[in-house]
Amino acid sequence: MNFMANQKSLQIASLPLQSFLDDLHDKYKLEQEGAVADYIPELAKVNPDAFSICIATVNGEVYKVGDYNQLFTIQSISKVFVYGLALDDHGRDYILTRVGVEPTGDAFNAIVLDEQSKRPYNPMVNAGAIATTSLIKGFGASERLNRMLDMFRRYIGHDVFVDIAVFTSERTTGHRNRAMAHLMLNFGMIDEPIDEALDLYFQQCAVMVNCQDLAVMAATLANKGVNPISKEQAVDSRYIKDILSVMYTCGMYNFAGEWAYKVGIPAKSGISGGIIAVVPNQMGIAVFSPRLDSRGNSVRGVKVCEELSQHFGLHLFECSHSKCN
């Protein structure tokens, strides 16, 4: 399925795309299911009723509705892009010696490694993300942070900053993450100084974005690593398949199987309430709504993505006559 075919499918749908997004927003804006993450104190301060949906296409069109300019911390969605930076820095063969690519049924913050390899299971769970972050190149903490922030700039198209209050809150309460780091240090999966790696991990999670930013980031992945608005290469195109593969199998934690079955496109969630989804060669989808389900995924976000996939036939294995003949 190519992008032009998908554009046609969006136009011949019963509603134009913008109208469909408006209706989806109206349908779910009063949804009260779920709860805001509160184990990081600063995250508990967010407005639980905030809600936005954005879609960015690979030719630079942006559709948006709701609180799409509201800033929030990117949290675990950052893992996708830092994984890409680590691949750029070291290549897939070396990264695979430190971080696996197997999905896990465990929670995202489980203190567990693969029993045979001693690697964290994948780069989308906390242990794997910490190991990935520890591999970012740079002479000292400041250079590594600046390289990471510049990477986010390439994906989004403008400079970003770290929310110091959230970073400090995560750093103060991040005892499980420290336990994971020490376990991986014991098995040689990360190197000293681990406090520097942990600080960079907490900082990446505290980068501020809005829903439109996330949609453009997702569209950049859909567009072979090229930002569809700025036209800047954000990540080497040869690593897009690596990034999208782990998103598809591991991006939604212990909901990944059901997501693949119902929605069927690579995705990643974050505990601040964001979800990104990528339709390769076509578009990036982003939803922001802070009320989470028991697995840490946005309740509204999951429902919106399910409806978008079903209505427009976005599932990677959708086999309608128009796509399979």
Coordinates of C-alpha atoms in Angstrom, one line a residue:
M1 CA 0.0 0.0 0.0
N2 CA 1.6 3.3 -1.0
F3 CA 0.9 6.8 0.3
M4 CA -1.1 8.0 -2.8
A5 CA -3.4 5.0 -2.4
N6 CA -4.0 5.8 1.2
Q7 CA -4.7 9.5 0.4
K8 CA -7.4 8.3 -1.9
S9 CA -8.9 6.0 0.7
L10 CA -9.0 9.0 3.2
Q11 CA -10.8 11.2 0.6
I12 CA -13.4 8.6 -0.4
A13 CA -14.2 7.7 3.3
S14 CA -17.6 8.7 4.5
L15 CA -16.1 11.7 6.3
P16 CA -13.1 13.9 5.4
L17 CA -10.1 13.2 7.7
Q18 CA -10.4 16.5 9.7
S19 CA -14.1 16.0 10.2
F20 CA -13.5 12.4 11.3
L21 CA -10.9 13.6 13.9
D22 CA -13.3 16.3 15.1
D23 CA -16.0 13.6 15.6
L24 CA -13.6 11.3 17.4
H25 CA -12.6 14.1 19.7
D26 CA -16.3 14.9 20.5
K27 CA -17.0 11.2 21.0
Y28 CA -14.3 10.6 23.6
K29 CA -13.8 14.0 25.3
L30 CA -16.1 13.1 28.2
E31 CA -14.5 9.7 28.7
Q32 CA -13.6 9.4 32.4
E33 CA -12.1 5.9 32.5
G34 CA -8.6 5.5 33.7
A35 CA -6.4 7.6 36.1
V36 CA -3.4 9.9 35.8
A37 CA 0.0 8.5 36.7
D38 CA 1.0 9.6 40.2
Y39 CA 4.0 7.6 41.1
I40 CA 6.1 10.4 39.7
P41 CA 4.7 13.3 41.8
E42 CA 5.0 16.0 39.1
L43 CA 3.0 14.0 36.6
A44 CA 0.0 13.9 39.0
K45 CA -0.4 17.7 38.5
V46 CA -1.5 17.4 34.9
N47 CA -5.1 18.2 33.8
P48 CA -6.7 14.8 33.5
D49 CA -9.2 16.1 30.9
A50 CA -6.6 17.3 28.4
F51 CA -7.2 15.6 25.1
S52 CA -5.8 16.1 21.6
I53 CA -5.5 14.1 18.3
C54 CA -3.0 15.0 15.5
I55 CA -2.1 13.4 12.2
A56 CA 0.9 14.4 10.1
T57 CA 1.4 13.0 6.6
V58 CA 4.6 12.3 4.8
N59 CA 3.9 15.2 2.5
G60 CA 3.8 17.6 5.4
E61 CA 0.0 18.0 5.9
V62 CA -1.1 18.3 9.5
Y63 CA -4.6 17.6 10.9
K64 CA -5.3 18.4 14.5
V65 CA -8.0 18.8 17.1
G66 CA -8.2 19.6 20.8
D67 CA -5.4 20.7 23.1
Y68 CA -2.7 20.1 20.5
N69 CA -0.5 22.9 21.7
Q70 CA -0.5 21.8 25.4
L71 CA 3.0 20.8 26.5
F72 CA 3.7 17.6 28.4
T73 CA 6.7 15.4 29.1
I74 CA 7.4 12.8 26.4
Q75 CA 8.2 10.0 28.9
S76 CA 8.6 6.5 27.4
I77 CA 7.9 7.7 23.9
S78 CA 11.4 9.0 24.0
K79 CA 12.7 5.4 24.0
V80 CA 11.9 5.1 20.3
F81 CA 14.0 8.0 19.2
V82 CA 16.9 7.5 21.6
Y83 CA 17.1 3.9 20.3
G84 CA 17.5 5.3 16.8
L85 CA 20.3 7.6 18.0
A86 CA 22.1 4.6 19.6
L87 CA 21.7 2.7 16.3
D88 CA 23.2 5.7 14.5
D89 CA 26.1 5.8 17.0
H90 CA 27.0 2.1 17.1
G91 CA 25.0 0.1 14.5
R92 CA 22.6 -2.7 15.0
D93 CA 25.1 -5.5 15.5
Y94 CA 26.7 -3.9 18.5
I95 CA 23.4 -2.7 20.0
L96 CA 22.1 -6.3 19.9
T97 CA 24.9 -7.3 22.2
R98 CA 23.6 -5.0 24.9
V99 CA 19.8 -4.9 24.3
G100 CA 17.5 -7.6 22.9
V101 CA 14.4 -7.2 20.7
E102 CA 12.1 -9.8 22.3
P103 CA 8.7 -8.7 23.6
T104 CA 7.8 -9.4 27.2
G105 CA 4.6 -9.9 29.1
D106 CA 6.1 -8.1 32.1
A107 CA 5.3 -4.6 33.2
F108 CA 7.4 -1.8 31.7
N109 CA 9.3 -1.3 34.9
A110 CA 9.9 -4.9 35.8
I111 CA 13.4 -5.6 37.2
V112 CA 14.2 -8.6 35.0
L113 CA 16.8 -9.6 32.4
D114 CA 16.9 -12.4 29.8
E115 CA 18.1 -15.4 31.8
Q116 CA 20.5 -16.6 29.1
S117 CA 21.9 -13.5 27.6
K118 CA 21.6 -11.2 30.6
R119 CA 20.4 -8.5 28.3
P120 CA 17.3 -6.4 28.9
Y121 CA 14.6 -7.9 26.7
N122 CA 14.0 -4.9 24.4
P123 CA 14.7 -1.1 24.2
M124 CA 11.0 -0.2 24.9
V125 CA 11.0 -1.3 28.6
N126 CA 12.8 0.7 31.2
A127 CA 15.8 -1.6 31.6
G128 CA 16.4 -1.7 27.9
A129 CA 15.9 2.0 27.5
I130 CA 18.5 2.7 30.3
A131 CA 21.0 0.4 28.6
T132 CA 20.3 2.1 25.2
T133 CA 20.7 5.6 26.7
S134 CA 24.0 4.6 28.3
L135 CA 25.3 4.0 24.8
I136 CA 24.8 7.6 23.5
K137 CA 28.1 9.0 22.5
G138 CA 29.6 12.2 23.9
F139 CA 32.5 13.6 26.0
G140 CA 30.7 14.1 29.3
A141 CA 27.2 14.5 30.4
S142 CA 26.6 17.9 28.8
E143 CA 27.7 16.8 25.3
R144 CA 25.6 13.7 25.5
L145 CA 22.5 15.7 26.6
N146 CA 23.0 18.2 23.8
R147 CA 23.4 15.5 21.2
M148 CA 20.1 14.0 22.4
L149 CA 18.3 17.3 22.4
D150 CA 19.5 18.0 18.9
M151 CA 18.3 14.6 17.8
F152 CA 14.8 15.5 19.1
R153 CA 15.1 18.9 17.3
R154 CA 15.6 17.1 14.0
Y155 CA 12.5 15.0 14.4
I156 CA 10.3 17.9 15.6
G157 CA 11.7 20.8 13.6
H158 CA 12.3 23.1 16.6
D159 CA 14.4 23.2 19.8
V160 CA 13.1 21.4 22.8
F161 CA 13.9 21.6 26.5
V162 CA 13.9 19.4 29.6
D163 CA 11.3 20.1 32.3
I164 CA 13.5 20.5 35.4
A165 CA 10.7 19.9 37.9
V166 CA 9.8 16.6 36.3
F167 CA 13.4 15.5 35.8
T168 CA 14.1 16.2 39.5
S169 CA 10.9 14.4 40.5
E170 CA 11.9 11.3 38.4
R171 CA 15.4 11.4 39.7
T172 CA 14.2 11.6 43.3
T173 CA 11.8 8.7 43.0
G174 CA 13.6 6.5 40.4
H175 CA 14.7 3.7 42.8
R176 CA 13.4 0.9 40.5
N177 CA 15.4 2.3 37.6
R178 CA 18.5 2.5 39.8
A179 CA 18.0 -1.1 40.8
M180 CA 17.8 -2.1 37.1
A181 CA 20.9 -0.1 36.3
H182 CA 22.9 -1.9 39.0
L183 CA 21.6 -5.3 37.9
M184 CA 22.8 -4.5 34.3
L185 CA 26.1 -3.2 35.6
N186 CA 26.6 -6.5 37.4
F187 CA 26.2 -8.4 34.1
G188 CA 28.2 -6.0 32.0
M189 CA 25.2 -4.6 30.0
I190 CA 26.0 -1.0 31.0
D191 CA 29.2 0.6 32.1
E192 CA 30.2 3.1 34.8
P193 CA 29.3 5.8 35.6
I194 CA 25.7 4.6 35.9
D195 CA 24.5 7.8 37.6
E196 CA 25.3 9.7 34.5
A197 CA 23.4 7.3 32.3
L198 CA 20.4 7.4 34.7
D199 CA 20.4 11.2 34.7
L200 CA 20.4 11.2 30.9
Y201 CA 17.5 8.7 30.9
F202 CA 15.5 10.8 33.4
Q203 CA 16.2 13.9 31.2
Q204 CA 15.1 12.3 28.0
C205 CA 11.8 11.3 29.7
A206 CA 11.3 14.9 30.8
V207 CA 11.6 16.5 27.4
M208 CA 8.7 18.7 26.7
V209 CA 6.5 18.2 23.6
N210 CA 3.0 18.7 22.4
C211 CA 0.7 16.5 20.4
Q212 CA 1.5 18.1 17.1
D213 CA 5.2 17.6 17.8
L214 CA 4.6 13.9 18.4
A215 CA 2.6 13.6 15.1
V216 CA 5.5 15.1 13.2
M217 CA 8.0 12.8 14.9
A218 CA 5.9 9.8 14.0
A219 CA 5.6 11.1 10.4
T220 CA 9.4 11.4 10.3
L221 CA 9.6 7.7 11.0
A222 CA 6.9 7.0 8.4
N223 CA 9.0 9.1 5.9
K224 CA 12.1 7.0 6.1
G225 CA 13.7 9.2 8.8
V226 CA 13.2 12.6 7.0
N227 CA 11.1 15.2 8.7
P228 CA 8.3 15.9 6.3
I229 CA 8.1 19.6 7.2
S230 CA 11.7 20.7 7.6
K231 CA 13.1 18.0 5.2
E232 CA 16.0 17.3 7.6
Q233 CA 17.2 13.7 8.0
A234 CA 16.6 12.8 11.7
V235 CA 17.9 9.3 11.6
D236 CA 19.7 7.1 9.1
S237 CA 17.0 5.5 6.9
R238 CA 18.6 2.0 7.2
Y239 CA 17.5 1.9 10.9
I240 CA 13.9 2.7 10.3
K241 CA 13.0 -1.0 10.0
D242 CA 14.8 -1.7 13.4
I243 CA 12.9 1.1 15.1
L244 CA 9.5 0.2 13.7
S245 CA 10.0 -3.5 14.3
V246 CA 10.5 -3.1 18.1
M247 CA 7.7 -0.5 18.2
Y248 CA 5.3 -3.1 16.6
T249 CA 6.3 -6.0 18.9
C250 CA 7.2 -4.1 22.1
G251 CA 5.9 -0.6 22.0
M252 CA 2.7 -1.0 24.0
Y253 CA 4.3 -3.2 26.8
N254 CA 2.1 -6.1 27.9
F255 CA -0.7 -4.8 25.6
A256 CA 1.5 -5.2 22.6
G257 CA -0.2 -8.4 21.3
E258 CA -3.7 -7.1 21.5
W259 CA -2.6 -3.8 20.0
A260 CA -1.0 -5.6 17.0
Y261 CA -4.2 -7.7 16.6
K262 CA -6.7 -4.8 16.8
V263 CA -4.8 -1.7 15.5
G264 CA -1.9 -3.3 13.6
I265 CA 0.6 -0.5 13.2
P266 CA 3.9 0.3 15.1
A267 CA 3.2 2.4 18.2
K268 CA 4.6 3.6 21.5
S269 CA 2.9 4.9 24.6
G270 CA 4.1 7.0 27.5
I271 CA 2.8 7.4 31.1
S272 CA 2.2 11.1 30.6
G273 CA -0.7 10.1 28.3
G274 CA 0.9 10.2 24.8
I275 CA 0.7 7.6 22.1
I276 CA 2.3 7.7 18.7
A277 CA 1.6 5.4 15.9
V278 CA 3.3 5.0 12.5
V279 CA 1.7 4.1 9.2
P280 CA 4.9 3.4 7.1
N281 CA 5.3 5.6 4.0
Q282 CA 2.0 7.4 4.8
M283 CA 1.5 9.2 8.2
G284 CA 2.2 9.6 11.8
I285 CA -0.6 9.6 14.4
A286 CA -0.4 11.1 17.9
V287 CA -2.9 11.3 20.7
F288 CA -2.6 12.9 24.1
S289 CA -4.9 12.1 27.0
P290 CA -3.4 11.6 30.5
R291 CA -6.0 9.1 31.9
L292 CA -4.2 5.7 31.8
D293 CA -5.4 2.1 32.0
S294 CA -3.8 -0.5 34.2
R295 CA -1.0 -1.2 31.7
G296 CA 0.0 2.5 31.5
N297 CA -1.5 3.3 28.2
S298 CA -3.8 6.2 27.5
V299 CA -7.5 5.0 27.6
R300 CA -8.7 7.6 25.0
G301 CA -5.5 7.1 23.0
V302 CA -6.1 3.4 22.5
K303 CA -9.7 3.9 21.6
V304 CA -8.9 6.6 19.1
C305 CA -6.2 4.6 17.4
E306 CA -8.5 1.5 17.2
E307 CA -11.2 3.6 15.4
L308 CA -8.7 5.2 13.0
S309 CA -7.3 1.9 12.1
Q310 CA -10.6 0.3 11.5
H311 CA -12.2 3.2 9.7
F312 CA -9.3 3.8 7.3
G313 CA -8.0 0.2 7.0
L314 CA -4.6 1.1 8.5
H315 CA -3.8 -2.4 9.9
L316 CA -0.6 -3.6 8.2
F317 CA -2.3 -6.9 7.3
E318 CA -5.6 -5.3 6.2
C319 CA -6.5 -7.2 3.0
S320 CA -9.3 -5.3 1.3
H321 CA -9.7 -5.6 -2.5
S322 CA -8.2 -2.1 -3.1
K323 CA -5.0 -3.1 -1.3
C324 CA -4.5 -6.7 -2.2
N325 CA -5.5 -6.9 -5.9

